[in-house]
Amino acid sequence: NAPTKGGTKMEERRYTTEQLESAETIMKMLAAVPKEKRAEVVKATNIFMAGMEAQRAIDEPAMA
């Protein structure tokens, strides 16, 4: 059975070595943040990443 999210099948994600190394770096940095501040850092990171995804979605049709 494939994992589901919201009743639909989720695609299996594959990550590059560079992406995994970046994730490891981020996790090390997050571990250095005091516990009481981690939620704020995670929230800010998620907002930043959502902005990057939105910009990519805007740019891709323009490049086609």
Backbone as JSON, one array per atom type, in Angstrom:
{
  "sequence": "NAPTKGGTKMEERRYTTEQLESAETIMKMLAAVPKEKRAEVVKATNIFMAGMEAQRAIDEPAMA",
  "N": [[0.83, -1.2, 0.0], [0.55, 2.15, -0.89], [1.72, 5.16, 0.67], [-0.62, 7.57, 1.88], [-2.04, 10.85, 1.58], [-4.39, 12.89, 2.76], [-6.25, 11.22, 1.54], [-5.35, 10.77, -1.03], [-2.89, 9.25, -3.17], [0.51, 9.57, -2.28], [3.39, 10.8, -3.93], [6.46, 9.07, -4.17], [9.24, 10.56, -2.91], [12.4, 11.5, -4.17], [15.64, 12.39, -3.29], [18.47, 14.45, -3.99], [22.01, 14.06, -3.43], [23.08, 16.51, -2.72], [20.79, 17.88, -1.79], [20.17, 16.33, 0.46], [22.45, 16.78, 2.0], [22.15, 19.51, 2.45], [19.81, 19.48, 3.97], [20.75, 18.16, 6.23], [22.58, 20.06, 7.16], [20.83, 22.16, 7.81], [19.38, 20.93, 9.87], [21.38, 20.62, 11.78], [21.91, 23.29, 12.33], [19.44, 24.07, 13.36], [19.38, 22.53, 15.68], [21.14, 23.95, 17.2], [19.76, 26.15, 17.98], [18.08, 27.66, 20.69], [15.67, 25.7, 22.5], [13.2, 26.98, 23.09], [12.96, 28.8, 21.04], [12.87, 27.44, 18.67], [10.45, 26.78, 17.29], [9.72, 29.2, 16.15], [11.83, 29.61, 14.37], [11.52, 27.42, 12.66], [9.01, 28.03, 11.59], [9.59, 30.45, 10.22], [11.41, 29.47, 8.36], [9.78, 27.7, 6.89], [8.0, 29.56, 5.78], [9.75, 31.01, 4.15], [10.55, 28.98, 2.35], [8.08, 28.39, 1.15], [7.67, 30.77, -0.18], [9.76, 30.64, -2.03], [8.9, 28.46, -3.57], [6.53, 29.5, -4.6], [7.54, 31.59, -6.17], [8.96, 30.1, -8.05], [6.83, 28.8, -9.31], [5.66, 30.98, -10.52], [7.69, 31.82, -12.24], [8.18, 29.58, -13.95], [6.02, 29.23, -15.96], [6.54, 31.54, -17.43], [8.97, 31.02, -18.57], [8.44, 29.04, -20.36]],
  "CA": [[0.0, 0.0, 0.0], [1.29, 3.41, -0.97], [1.3, 6.14, 1.68], [-1.6, 8.53, 1.37], [-2.17, 12.13, 2.26], [-5.7, 13.44, 2.42], [-7.01, 10.3, 0.72], [-4.73, 10.57, -2.33], [-1.56, 8.65, -3.1], [1.65, 10.49, -2.27], [4.51, 10.37, -4.74], [7.68, 8.8, -3.42], [10.21, 11.61, -3.23], [13.81, 11.14, -4.23], [16.44, 13.57, -3.02], [19.85, 14.39, -4.43], [22.99, 14.12, -2.35], [23.17, 17.92, -2.31], [19.6, 18.2, -0.99], [20.31, 15.66, 1.76], [23.48, 17.5, 2.75], [21.54, 20.77, 2.89], [18.88, 19.17, 5.06], [21.56, 17.86, 7.4], [23.11, 21.34, 7.64], [19.72, 22.87, 8.44], [19.06, 20.26, 11.13], [22.44, 20.97, 12.74], [21.7, 24.68, 12.73], [18.24, 24.09, 14.2], [19.74, 21.96, 16.98], [21.89, 24.96, 17.95], [18.81, 27.19, 18.41], [17.44, 27.29, 21.97], [14.39, 25.01, 22.32], [12.04, 27.89, 23.11], [12.95, 29.61, 19.81], [12.86, 26.57, 17.48], [9.2, 26.87, 16.54], [9.78, 30.43, 15.36], [12.79, 29.39, 13.28], [10.88, 26.49, 11.72], [7.95, 28.78, 10.91], [10.23, 31.37, 9.29], [11.99, 28.66, 7.28], [8.66, 27.25, 6.05], [7.51, 30.71, 5.02], [10.75, 31.29, 3.13], [10.48, 27.93, 1.34], [6.84, 28.58, 0.41], [7.91, 31.89, -1.08], [10.6, 30.16, -3.13], [8.05, 27.63, -4.42], [5.61, 30.39, -5.31], [8.31, 32.28, -7.2], [9.25, 29.12, -9.1], [5.59, 28.6, -10.04], [5.47, 32.18, -11.34], [8.75, 31.85, -13.25], [8.13, 28.48, -14.9], [5.23, 29.52, -17.17], [7.17, 32.62, -18.18], [10.11, 30.45, -19.27], [7.94, 28.06, -21.36]],
  "C": [[0.87, 1.25, 0.0], [0.82, 4.35, 0.12], [0.31, 7.12, 1.06], [-1.58, 9.79, 2.2], [-3.5, 12.71, 1.82], [-6.48, 12.56, 1.47], [-6.43, 10.09, -0.67], [-3.35, 9.97, -2.15], [-0.49, 9.73, -3.13], [2.72, 9.92, -3.18], [5.7, 10.1, -3.83], [8.7, 9.84, -3.86], [11.61, 11.04, -3.22], [14.61, 12.42, -4.1], [17.86, 13.36, -3.53], [20.76, 14.42, -3.21], [23.1, 15.53, -1.81], [21.98, 18.32, -1.43], [19.7, 17.57, 0.4], [21.36, 16.34, 2.62], [22.95, 18.83, 3.26], [20.59, 20.54, 4.05], [19.65, 18.87, 6.35], [22.13, 19.15, 8.01], [22.03, 22.13, 8.37], [19.39, 22.25, 9.8], [20.12, 20.57, 12.19], [22.26, 22.39, 13.24], [20.5, 24.78, 13.67], [18.54, 23.55, 15.59], [20.49, 22.97, 17.85], [20.99, 26.09, 18.46], [18.19, 26.75, 19.73], [16.03, 26.72, 21.73], [13.2, 25.96, 22.23], [11.93, 28.76, 21.86], [12.79, 28.77, 18.55], [11.6, 26.69, 16.66], [9.19, 28.11, 15.65], [10.7, 30.27, 14.16], [12.18, 28.47, 12.22], [9.8, 27.22, 10.92], [8.54, 29.72, 9.86], [10.82, 30.62, 8.1], [10.89, 28.17, 6.34], [8.11, 28.38, 5.2], [8.45, 31.04, 3.88], [10.66, 30.26, 1.99], [9.2, 28.03, 0.51], [6.97, 29.73, -0.58], [8.76, 31.49, -2.27], [9.78, 29.31, -4.1], [7.08, 28.48, -5.23], [6.34, 31.12, -6.43], [8.63, 31.34, -8.35], [8.01, 28.91, -9.96], [5.3, 29.8, -10.96], [6.45, 32.18, -12.5], [8.61, 30.78, -14.31], [7.27, 28.74, -16.11], [5.86, 30.6, -18.05], [8.32, 32.09, -19.02], [9.68, 29.52, -20.4], [7.63, 28.69, -22.69]]
}
